[in-house]
Structure formats: structure tokens, C-alpha cells
Tab-separated table of C-alpha atoms and ligand atoms in Angstrom:
chain	number	residue	atom	x	y	z
W	1	MET	CA	98.501	145.750	119.207
W	2	SER	CA	96.299	147.639	116.749
W	3	VAL	CA	95.578	151.065	117.665
W	4	ALA	CA	93.018	153.376	116.440
W	5	ILE	CA	93.934	157.114	117.033
W	6	ILE	CA	90.657	159.188	117.238
W	7	THR	CA	90.949	162.947	117.433
W	8	GLY	CA	87.852	164.823	119.084
W	9	CYS	CA	87.267	161.701	120.814
W	10	SER	CA	84.866	163.091	123.202
W	11	GLY	CA	82.657	164.803	120.521
W	12	LEU	CA	79.623	163.388	118.809
W	13	ILE	CA	81.327	161.465	116.126
W	14	GLY	CA	84.765	160.755	117.871
W	15	SER	CA	83.090	159.273	120.969
W	16	GLU	CA	80.938	157.082	118.607
W	17	ALA	CA	83.948	155.906	116.779
W	18	SER	CA	85.866	155.293	119.940
W	19	LYS	CA	83.068	152.766	121.079
W	20	PHE	CA	82.793	151.231	117.800
W	21	PHE	CA	86.530	150.652	117.038
W	22	HIS	CA	87.143	149.416	120.487
W	23	ALA	CA	84.460	146.957	120.071
W	24	GLN	CA	86.168	145.904	116.984
W	25	GLY	CA	89.250	144.929	119.323
W	26	PHE	CA	91.257	148.337	118.604
W	27	ASP	CA	93.438	149.838	121.425
W	28	VAL	CA	91.693	153.306	121.204
W	29	VAL	CA	94.041	156.424	121.690
W	30	GLY	CA	91.843	159.444	121.841
W	31	ILE	CA	92.691	163.025	121.710
W	32	ASP	CA	90.214	165.684	122.932
W	33	ASN	CA	91.184	168.864	124.798
W	34	ASN	CA	87.556	169.719	125.494
W	35	MET	CA	87.900	172.876	123.374
W	36	ARG	CA	84.335	172.547	122.784
W	37	GLU	CA	83.589	174.341	125.924
W	38	TYR	CA	85.805	176.909	125.010
W	39	PHE	CA	83.615	177.296	121.697
W	40	PHE	CA	80.205	176.967	123.360
W	41	GLY	CA	80.492	177.640	126.906
W	42	HIS	CA	79.503	174.957	129.672
W	43	ASP	CA	76.601	173.807	127.372
W	44	GLY	CA	79.198	172.380	125.166
W	45	SER	CA	81.540	170.716	127.709
W	46	VAL	CA	82.406	167.117	126.614
W	47	ILE	CA	84.094	166.251	129.998
W	48	TRP	CA	81.155	163.929	130.725
W	49	ASN	CA	81.836	161.985	127.526
W	50	THR	CA	85.436	161.632	128.314
W	51	ARG	CA	84.769	160.310	131.600
W	52	ALA	CA	82.117	157.747	130.219
W	53	LEU	CA	84.629	156.476	127.571
W	54	LYS	CA	87.395	156.121	130.419
W	55	ASN	CA	84.893	154.313	132.457
W	56	SER	CA	83.462	151.888	129.787
W	57	LEU	CA	86.364	151.020	127.454
W	58	PRO	CA	89.260	149.297	129.098
W	59	ARG	CA	91.506	149.691	126.190
W	60	PHE	CA	90.908	153.507	125.784
W	61	VAL	CA	93.635	155.905	126.464
W	62	HIS	CA	93.054	159.622	126.498
W	63	TYR	CA	95.264	162.620	125.675
W	64	SER	CA	93.823	166.042	126.569
W	65	SER	CA	96.323	167.497	123.840
W	66	ASP	CA	95.884	170.156	121.227
W	67	ILE	CA	95.848	169.113	117.767
W	68	ARG	CA	97.426	172.366	116.975
W	69	ASN	CA	100.449	171.536	118.943
W	70	ARG	CA	102.633	169.859	116.410
W	71	GLU	CA	105.153	168.576	119.040
W	72	SER	CA	102.207	166.989	121.133
W	73	MET	CA	100.808	165.078	118.098
W	74	ARG	CA	104.354	163.945	116.968
W	75	THR	CA	105.060	162.549	120.347
W	76	ILE	CA	101.874	160.687	120.368
W	77	PHE	CA	102.166	159.287	116.914
W	78	ARG	CA	105.783	158.565	117.682
W	79	LYS	CA	104.865	156.605	120.654
W	80	TYR	CA	102.419	154.373	118.820
W	81	GLY	CA	104.273	154.242	115.500
W	82	LYS	CA	103.625	151.352	113.026
W	83	SER	CA	100.937	149.972	115.456
W	84	ILE	CA	98.695	152.661	114.465
W	85	SER	CA	96.076	150.994	112.044
W	86	VAL	CA	93.857	153.783	111.259
W	87	VAL	CA	93.408	157.544	112.179
W	88	ILE	CA	89.834	159.069	112.387
W	89	HIS	CA	90.193	162.878	112.539
W	90	ALA	CA	86.954	164.205	114.056
W	91	ALA	CA	88.426	167.270	116.091
W	92	ALA	CA	87.214	170.531	114.993
W	93	GLN	CA	85.672	174.101	115.394
W	94	PRO	CA	82.319	172.860	114.024
W	95	SER	CA	80.353	176.098	114.002
W	96	HIS	CA	79.915	178.681	111.101
W	97	ASP	CA	78.648	181.526	113.564
W	98	TRP	CA	81.594	181.001	116.063
W	99	ALA	CA	84.172	180.831	113.251
W	100	ALA	CA	83.385	184.472	112.361
W	101	LYS	CA	84.185	185.295	116.037
W	102	GLU	CA	87.780	184.324	115.827
W	103	PRO	CA	88.559	183.321	112.194
W	104	ILE	CA	92.270	182.651	113.153
W	105	THR	CA	91.556	180.067	115.892
W	106	ASP	CA	89.059	178.445	113.536
W	107	PHE	CA	91.492	178.102	110.768
W	108	GLU	CA	94.268	176.843	113.146
W	109	VAL	CA	91.975	174.107	114.585
W	110	ASN	CA	90.225	173.193	111.238
W	111	ALA	CA	92.979	173.586	108.660
W	112	MET	CA	96.321	173.667	110.487
W	113	GLY	CA	95.361	170.929	112.932
W	114	THR	CA	94.393	168.682	110.128
W	115	LEU	CA	97.590	169.293	108.199
W	116	ILE	CA	99.527	168.618	111.383
W	117	LEU	CA	97.829	165.188	111.686
W	118	LEU	CA	98.295	164.279	108.037
W	119	GLU	CA	102.001	165.019	108.396
W	120	ALA	CA	102.128	162.914	111.580
W	121	VAL	CA	100.496	160.032	109.550
W	122	ARG	CA	103.072	160.315	106.635
W	123	GLU	CA	106.005	160.495	109.068
W	124	TYR	CA	105.069	157.668	111.687
W	125	CYS	CA	102.416	155.536	110.148
W	126	PRO	CA	102.009	156.057	106.318
W	127	ASP	CA	100.012	152.849	105.653
W	128	ALA	CA	97.202	153.735	108.069
W	129	PRO	CA	94.164	154.842	106.442
W	130	PHE	CA	93.308	158.519	107.517
W	131	ILE	CA	89.510	159.342	107.765
W	132	PHE	CA	88.391	163.099	107.875
W	133	THR	CA	85.111	164.187	108.761
W	134	SER	CA	84.553	167.184	106.466
W	135	THR	CA	81.208	168.892	105.663
W	136	ASN	CA	78.612	169.715	103.026
W	137	LYS	CA	79.722	173.318	103.995
W	138	VAL	CA	82.690	172.903	101.389
W	139	TYR	CA	80.165	173.550	98.890
W	140	GLY	CA	79.380	176.980	100.374
W	141	ASP	CA	76.021	178.732	99.476
W	142	THR	CA	76.141	177.102	95.770
W	143	PRO	CA	73.154	174.688	96.954
W	144	ASN	CA	71.107	177.879	97.405
W	145	PHE	CA	71.277	178.694	93.803
W	146	LEU	CA	69.519	175.333	92.554
W	147	PRO	CA	65.890	175.824	91.458
W	148	LEU	CA	64.174	175.522	94.636
W	149	ILE	CA	60.479	175.749	95.214
W	150	GLU	CA	58.580	176.673	98.213
W	151	ALA	CA	56.290	174.099	99.474
W	152	LYS	CA	53.885	174.083	102.584
W	153	THR	CA	56.461	172.830	105.163
W	154	ARG	CA	59.845	172.858	103.301
W	155	TRP	CA	61.661	173.680	100.371
W	156	GLU	CA	62.199	171.049	97.542
W	157	ILE	CA	64.141	171.021	94.576
W	158	ASP	CA	62.261	171.148	91.114
W	159	GLU	CA	61.429	167.557	90.218
W	160	SER	CA	63.083	167.961	86.736
W	161	HIS	CA	66.598	168.675	88.272
W	162	PRO	CA	68.967	165.755	88.114
W	163	PHE	CA	69.678	166.174	91.965
W	164	PHE	CA	65.826	165.430	92.598
W	165	GLU	CA	65.818	161.945	92.858
W	166	HIS	CA	68.939	161.146	94.876
W	167	GLY	CA	70.360	164.602	96.078
W	168	ILE	CA	73.341	166.526	95.731
W	169	ASP	CA	76.591	164.676	94.453
W	170	GLU	CA	80.234	165.443	94.623
W	171	SER	CA	80.128	166.920	91.078
W	172	MET	CA	78.977	170.237	92.627
W	173	THR	CA	81.950	172.861	92.783
W	174	ILE	CA	83.431	173.894	95.728
W	175	ASP	CA	84.817	177.072	94.283
W	176	ASN	CA	83.406	180.638	93.885
W	177	SER	CA	80.797	180.699	96.549
W	178	LYS	CA	80.209	182.029	100.010
W	179	HIS	CA	81.337	179.351	102.442
W	180	SER	CA	81.366	181.301	105.726
W	181	VAL	CA	84.726	181.303	107.456
W	182	PHE	CA	84.171	177.946	109.059
W	183	GLY	CA	83.289	176.305	105.414
W	184	ALA	CA	86.535	177.902	103.965
W	185	SER	CA	88.646	176.450	106.744
W	186	LYS	CA	87.120	173.024	106.154
W	187	VAL	CA	87.844	173.538	102.374
W	188	ALA	CA	91.370	173.898	103.260
W	189	ALA	CA	91.535	170.905	105.346
W	190	ASP	CA	89.252	168.717	102.830
W	191	VAL	CA	91.488	169.531	99.962
W	192	MET	CA	94.578	168.905	101.879
W	193	THR	CA	93.561	165.626	102.917
W	194	GLN	CA	92.754	164.688	99.351
W	195	GLU	CA	96.268	165.895	98.310
W	196	TYR	CA	97.767	163.488	100.988
W	197	GLY	CA	96.110	160.785	99.003
W	198	ARG	CA	96.804	161.822	95.545
W	199	TYR	CA	100.039	163.280	96.037
W	200	PHE	CA	101.750	161.196	98.805
W	201	GLY	CA	99.766	157.980	98.457
W	202	VAL	CA	98.354	158.047	102.141
W	203	LYS	CA	94.972	156.211	102.207
W	204	THR	CA	92.765	159.100	102.788
W	205	GLY	CA	88.883	159.293	103.089
W	206	VAL	CA	87.046	162.631	103.014
W	207	PHE	CA	83.593	162.486	104.274
W	208	ARG	CA	81.583	165.466	103.708
W	209	GLY	CA	78.726	165.166	106.152
W	210	GLY	CA	75.190	166.659	106.155
W	211	CYS	CA	73.847	167.005	109.713
W	212	LEU	CA	75.483	164.307	111.783
W	213	THR	CA	73.510	163.678	115.111
W	214	GLY	CA	72.951	161.154	117.716
W	215	PRO	CA	72.450	161.144	121.615
W	216	ALA	CA	76.086	161.737	122.371
W	217	HIS	CA	75.561	165.501	120.866
W	218	SER	CA	76.395	168.106	123.400
W	219	GLY	CA	73.753	170.111	121.449
W	220	ALA	CA	74.408	173.878	121.724
W	221	LYS	CA	72.612	176.815	120.206
W	222	LEU	CA	75.258	177.463	117.641
W	223	HIS	CA	75.813	173.900	116.807
W	224	GLY	CA	73.832	170.656	116.709
W	225	PHE	CA	70.553	171.552	115.416
W	226	LEU	CA	68.434	168.530	116.321
W	227	ALA	CA	69.863	167.889	119.846
W	228	TYR	CA	69.394	171.573	120.610
W	229	LEU	CA	65.906	171.730	119.221
W	230	ILE	CA	64.989	168.586	121.255
W	231	LYS	CA	66.484	169.798	124.348
W	232	CYS	CA	64.236	172.926	124.046
W	233	VAL	CA	61.119	170.703	123.256
W	234	VAL	CA	61.714	168.643	126.376
W	235	THR	CA	62.375	171.355	128.846
W	236	GLY	CA	59.913	173.878	127.389
W	237	THR	CA	62.401	176.377	126.339
W	238	PRO	CA	61.555	178.921	123.607
W	239	TYR	CA	63.128	178.129	120.373
W	240	THR	CA	64.142	180.637	117.352
W	241	ILE	CA	64.293	179.487	114.028
W	242	PHE	CA	66.736	181.489	111.902
W	243	GLY	CA	65.475	182.371	108.249
W	244	TYR	CA	63.697	180.737	105.477
W	245	LYS	CA	60.484	180.308	107.401
W	246	GLY	CA	61.838	177.230	108.974
W	247	LYS	CA	61.475	175.222	105.907
W	248	GLN	CA	65.294	174.674	105.279
W	249	VAL	CA	65.942	170.995	104.608
W	250	ARG	CA	68.736	169.268	106.243
W	251	ASP	CA	69.477	165.474	105.751
W	252	ASN	CA	70.228	163.770	109.058
W	253	ILE	CA	72.396	160.775	109.600
W	254	HIS	CA	73.065	158.932	112.826
W	255	SER	CA	76.513	158.891	114.146
W	256	ASN	CA	76.437	155.185	114.278
W	257	ASP	CA	75.561	154.851	110.609
W	258	LEU	CA	78.532	157.249	109.904
W	259	VAL	CA	81.057	155.408	111.789
W	260	ARG	CA	80.200	152.096	110.263
W	261	ALA	CA	80.872	153.878	106.986
W	262	PHE	CA	84.183	154.652	108.374
W	263	TRP	CA	84.551	150.865	109.207
W	264	SER	CA	83.786	150.193	105.691
W	265	PHE	CA	86.551	152.561	104.229
W	266	TYR	CA	89.012	151.290	106.816
W	267	GLN	CA	88.697	147.759	105.527
W	268	GLN	CA	89.208	148.693	101.878
W	269	PRO	CA	90.781	151.986	101.729
W	270	ARG	CA	91.308	154.171	98.829
W	271	CYS	CA	93.761	157.124	98.274
W	272	GLY	CA	92.070	160.518	98.114
W	273	ALA	CA	88.562	159.332	98.172
W	274	VAL	CA	85.700	161.928	98.708
W	275	TYR	CA	82.218	161.114	99.722
W	276	ASN	CA	79.050	163.134	100.429
W	277	ILE	CA	77.504	161.251	103.391
W	278	GLY	CA	74.188	162.295	105.166
W	279	GLY	CA	70.855	160.895	105.520
W	280	GLY	CA	70.077	161.548	101.861
W	281	ARG	CA	66.672	160.911	100.617
W	282	TYR	CA	66.259	158.380	103.207
W	283	SER	CA	66.318	160.719	106.325
W	284	ASN	CA	65.625	164.465	105.835
W	285	CYS	CA	63.538	167.114	107.165
W	286	SER	CA	62.856	170.854	107.295
W	287	VAL	CA	63.038	172.469	110.794
W	288	LEU	CA	59.118	172.639	110.871
W	289	GLU	CA	58.977	169.050	110.280
W	290	ALA	CA	61.534	168.163	112.838
W	291	ILE	CA	59.691	170.166	115.233
W	292	LYS	CA	56.556	168.227	114.489
W	293	ILE	CA	58.119	164.823	114.913
W	294	ALA	CA	59.968	165.861	118.140
W	295	GLN	CA	56.647	167.251	119.665
W	296	GLU	CA	54.859	164.156	118.963
W	297	VAL	CA	57.844	161.964	120.014
W	298	ALA	CA	58.304	163.745	123.217
W	299	GLY	CA	54.550	164.522	123.949
W	300	GLU	CA	55.305	168.289	124.574
W	301	GLU	CA	54.722	171.299	122.604
W	302	LEU	CA	57.549	173.716	121.661
W	303	SER	CA	56.994	177.465	121.663
W	304	TYR	CA	58.984	178.860	118.898
W	305	SER	CA	59.532	182.163	116.859
W	306	LEU	CA	60.838	182.804	113.486
W	307	SER	CA	63.430	185.279	112.731
W	308	ASP	CA	64.141	186.688	109.286
W	309	ASP	CA	67.847	186.349	109.915
W	310	ALA	CA	69.175	183.441	108.119
W	311	ARG	CA	72.542	182.205	109.188
W	312	GLU	CA	75.376	183.131	106.970
W	313	GLY	CA	76.118	180.562	104.365
W	314	ASP	CA	73.173	178.343	105.820
W	315	HIS	CA	71.826	175.850	103.036
W	316	ILE	CA	68.108	176.345	102.071
W	317	TRP	CA	67.863	172.728	100.878
W	318	TRP	CA	70.408	170.056	101.372
W	319	VAL	CA	70.044	166.306	100.714
W	320	SER	CA	73.285	164.330	100.082
W	321	ASP	CA	73.468	161.877	97.296
W	322	THR	CA	75.321	159.224	99.023
W	323	ARG	CA	75.572	156.696	95.894
W	324	ARG	CA	79.416	157.294	95.404
W	325	PHE	CA	79.970	155.868	98.743
W	326	GLN	CA	77.180	153.128	98.432
W	327	ASN	CA	78.854	152.005	95.071
W	328	ASP	CA	82.203	151.602	96.583
W	329	TYR	CA	81.034	150.179	99.652
W	330	PRO	CA	77.848	148.247	98.904
W	331	GLU	CA	77.654	146.334	102.108
W	332	TRP	CA	77.047	149.557	103.974
W	333	GLN	CA	73.253	150.393	104.627
W	334	TYR	CA	71.334	153.015	107.015
W	335	GLU	CA	70.178	151.667	110.202
W	336	TYR	CA	68.572	154.692	111.408
W	337	ASP	CA	65.560	156.742	109.844
W	338	LEU	CA	64.513	160.115	111.196
W	339	PRO	CA	61.985	159.171	113.650
W	340	MET	CA	64.376	156.681	115.134
W	341	ILE	CA	67.140	159.348	115.332
W	342	ILE	CA	64.709	161.895	116.982
W	343	GLY	CA	63.305	159.067	119.289
W	344	GLU	CA	66.614	158.193	120.552
W	345	ILE	CA	67.705	161.970	121.233
W	346	VAL	CA	64.294	162.489	123.084
W	347	GLU	CA	65.111	159.368	125.472
W	348	ALA	CA	68.625	160.398	125.891
W	349	THR	CA	67.573	164.189	126.775
W	350	LYS	CA	64.806	162.888	129.075
W	351	GLU	CA	67.210	160.684	131.026
W	352	LYS	CA	69.359	163.948	131.903
W	353	GLN	CA	68.331	165.445	135.253
W	354	PRO	CA	66.086	168.662	134.756
W	355	ALA	CA	68.489	170.727	136.845
W	356	GLU	CA	71.236	169.800	134.538
W	357	LEU	CA	69.430	170.510	131.356
W	358	LYS	CA	68.118	173.810	132.652
W	359	TYR	CA	71.793	174.819	133.720
W	360	GLU	CA	72.981	173.787	130.245
W	361	LEU	CA	70.280	175.838	128.528
W	362	LEU	CA	71.016	179.178	130.659
W	363	ALA	CA	74.751	178.792	129.843
W	364	ALA	CA	74.063	178.364	126.185
Y	401	NAD	N1	77.614	167.606	113.790
Y	401	NAD	C1	77.558	167.843	112.672
Y	401	NAD	O1	76.176	168.179	112.442
Y	401	NAD	C2	78.547	167.825	111.442
Y	401	NAD	C3	78.208	168.170	110.160
Y	401	NAD	C4	79.038	168.042	109.221
Y	401	NAD	C5	80.417	167.740	109.542
Y	401	NAD	N2	80.734	167.755	110.812
Y	401	NAD	C6	82.062	167.520	111.077
Y	401	NAD	O2	82.292	166.254	111.904
Y	401	NAD	C7	83.286	166.402	112.803
Y	401	NAD	C8	83.091	166.112	114.114
Y	401	NAD	O3	81.819	166.776	114.526
Y	401	NAD	P1	81.229	166.630	115.924
Y	401	NAD	O4	79.742	166.937	115.608
Y	401	NAD	O5	81.642	165.261	116.341
Y	401	NAD	O6	81.705	167.737	116.723
Y	401	NAD	P2	82.005	167.906	118.249
Y	401	NAD	O7	82.007	169.273	118.592
Y	401	NAD	O8	80.894	166.993	118.848
Y	401	NAD	O9	83.321	167.114	118.413
Y	401	NAD	C9	84.682	167.926	118.308
Y	401	NAD	C10	85.590	167.466	119.347
Y	401	NAD	O10	86.720	168.099	118.830
Y	401	NAD	C11	87.371	168.475	120.077
Y	401	NAD	N3	88.241	169.528	119.646
Y	401	NAD	C12	88.116	170.805	119.227
Y	401	NAD	N4	89.372	171.361	118.880
Y	401	NAD	C13	90.266	170.616	119.528
Y	401	NAD	C14	91.597	170.903	119.524
Y	401	NAD	N5	92.454	172.035	119.066
Y	401	NAD	N6	92.495	169.755	119.996
Y	401	NAD	C15	91.884	168.787	120.500
Y	401	NAD	N7	90.540	168.490	120.335
Y	401	NAD	C16	89.672	169.482	120.033
Y	401	NAD	C17	86.191	169.078	120.929
Y	401	NAD	O11	86.563	169.207	122.356
Y	401	NAD	C18	85.009	168.160	120.715
Y	401	NAD	O12	85.038	167.062	121.626
Y	401	NAD	C19	83.790	167.915	112.499
Y	401	NAD	O13	85.042	167.960	111.682
Y	401	NAD	C20	82.608	168.632	111.910
Y	401	NAD	O14	83.086	169.775	111.316
Y	401	NAD	C21	79.789	167.489	111.678
């Protein structure tokens, strides 16, 4: 028996990882207490996804346990012990805005929860690779001080800058910037994950994601920009763009592309590796550009307004340079570009019942 422990198994990345590693022959032990509903209300509930995993994956076991509870985590890790071949840690409080409401809860989930899991790996399955979904928010607002130029539909970086061709690499400092409370708790988890690799020799991989997206995203106002925007396009719900005239650029990577990157890492793990991972130059857009594509694909018009209030710590321009990962794992390639990603989310959203979508939007 080869076990994959996947935290946040019912969220976007955790569910994709659960399906993928199950298909590779693993017994999947998923941990998710639906805390996403506590963060984002009914709109963010992932119960539907837990149910879908249980129904479709015969070797999937679900624990509705809290990663902050050290004894619960130790009990699970002790039970599966050395048969644990990989741990994918995707449980998190994932929103900037929410973190400021309850900084202690945010830190306990993101930082302390990660430490509890790292310690459980060290105690019960020290040979298992530990894959952590970090975020580009660990760089704080430093990217906003790059030489950015306003173009018609987006911000762009000056062509003469070394980041122009491939995006931002891991050499950018994570220190001395405004991170938001969320970014700071993720820094703590990111650095601790690196430390368990460097200090204790655990095979840890830190993946600093740009915008991660896919049809399994329970898009909520405060998290999951593409999924929420598309939900508004499909249902005719007014949408507000916060700051930067809608020209802020994000890179978008499909959850399946990300999980295949985890698979590459699992097969040839390293200790304390850190990778920027996102759509890169291959798949990025401004909010205005995303609206245009989503309208075309969905065949609907979005009514939107611009607010001057940018989100604290929001990036004006982010494109990940993924070459470090691609150099280490040259077999990995993107399979989804932006129109494919948007097309798939539009389809998934349209398949939901109108009443269900309306209720989700009202509850957001
Ligand atoms: N989605 C993005 O755009 C994005 C971008 C960069 C980084 N990330 C990171 O990737 C990871 C996964 O993100 P996602 O989009 O899949 O998030 P998600 O919210 O869809 O999934 C996270 C899951 O963790 C669960 N969870 C939260 N707290 C928990 C707790 N205390 N105990 C057990 N389960 C708990 C939630 O119920 C949820 O199902 C997170 O670490 C996030 O910070 C996401």
C-alpha cells in the first residue's frame, strides 16, 4: 500500500491532487474540515467536492480533521506510518482580505498547521516528499516597485528589465515589504518548509503559485478571481474590479498542470527546493482582458464597475518565471493555456443549476 496524504483535499488543488494521485495507484488519505465555508460562507463550501471524491475514488478516505489539531494529525500519520509515500499540503486560509479579519486564525491555519504537518512527517514518514503550496504573495508588494508601464488593457514591465522576457524569478527578496497578514503567514510556512528540507533533510518542495485555477474552484468574492468573475459573467451578476483600472496582470495556471508538476517533484524529490509556478508568459491576463475572453466564450455581457480601492498588497503585475522548475524537471510542460482554462470554467459554471448559482452569489 502506497499512501498519499493530501490536506485541503476538497479544495481546488487538493481535489485535483487527490484524483491525480489516485489515478497513479495511490491510496489517498484526504484531510479537509470544510473550513473554507467558515472563511467564505456558503459560497465557499467544499462539501460537494468531498462527496464527489468519495463517490468516484474507491481508494479515497476522508478525515474531516483540522490541521491545527496536532494530536489528530499525529493519529492519522501514526496510523499510515511508513506506507505514506508523499504528503501534499494544500489546506490553507487562502485570502488576503479574510486574513485581516482574524489574523490569529489565519496564522494558526497557514503557519502553525504547516509546522504541525512537517513535524508529523519527520516523526512518522521522514522519507516521504512534502509538497507545499505556497504563494507569490510571499514577495509582498515588492513586484509593485518594478518599472511598470501602463498600456491600453494592462500593466507591463519595462522591456529593458531582466524580468520582461520570462517573468519574476526566485531571486526576488521576500523581505522588507508589505505582505498582507495572509502573505506573512505564508512566508512563515514557506520558510519553515524550506528549513525542514535544509536542516532536517526532509524532501520538501515549496511551490509559490501565481493564480491557480480550474473548474473545481468554489469561486468566492474574496478568493478565486477567475472562477468568481466567470460566475458573474454566466449569471449576469454585476462585478466590481478593485484598483489599478482593471489592468492588473495575473498569471494563471490550471490545477492539473500544477498537480503534474507535483508528480514530477515526487518522482525526483529534492530537499528545500523553492519554485515560482504559474502560467508565466504562456498564460497571463489583466482583469480587463479576462473579462473580454470570458464574455466571448460565454456569449454573455458582464456589467462591471471600477473601484479605486486596490486590495492591500495586491500585485499590479505578476508573471512567474518558471524556468527553475522547468530546468529541474524538463519533462513537465503546460497543457492548458488561458482560453482553455476560461473555456473549461465557463462550461463547469454553466452546468450548475441557475438556482444553485444564484444562491451562491447571494451568500457571497
Ligand atoms: N487558488 C489560488 O489562486 C492560489 C494561489 C497561490 C497559492 N495558493 C495556495 O494553494 C493552496 C491551495 O489553494 P486552493 O485554491 O486549493 O484553496 P481552497 O480554499 O480551494 O482549498 C483549501 C482547502 O483547505 C481546507 N482547510 C482550510 N483550513 C483547514 C484546516 N484548518 N484543516 C483542514 N482543512 C482546512 C478548506 O476547507 C479547503 O477545502 C493554498 O495553500 C493557497 O494559499 C492558491
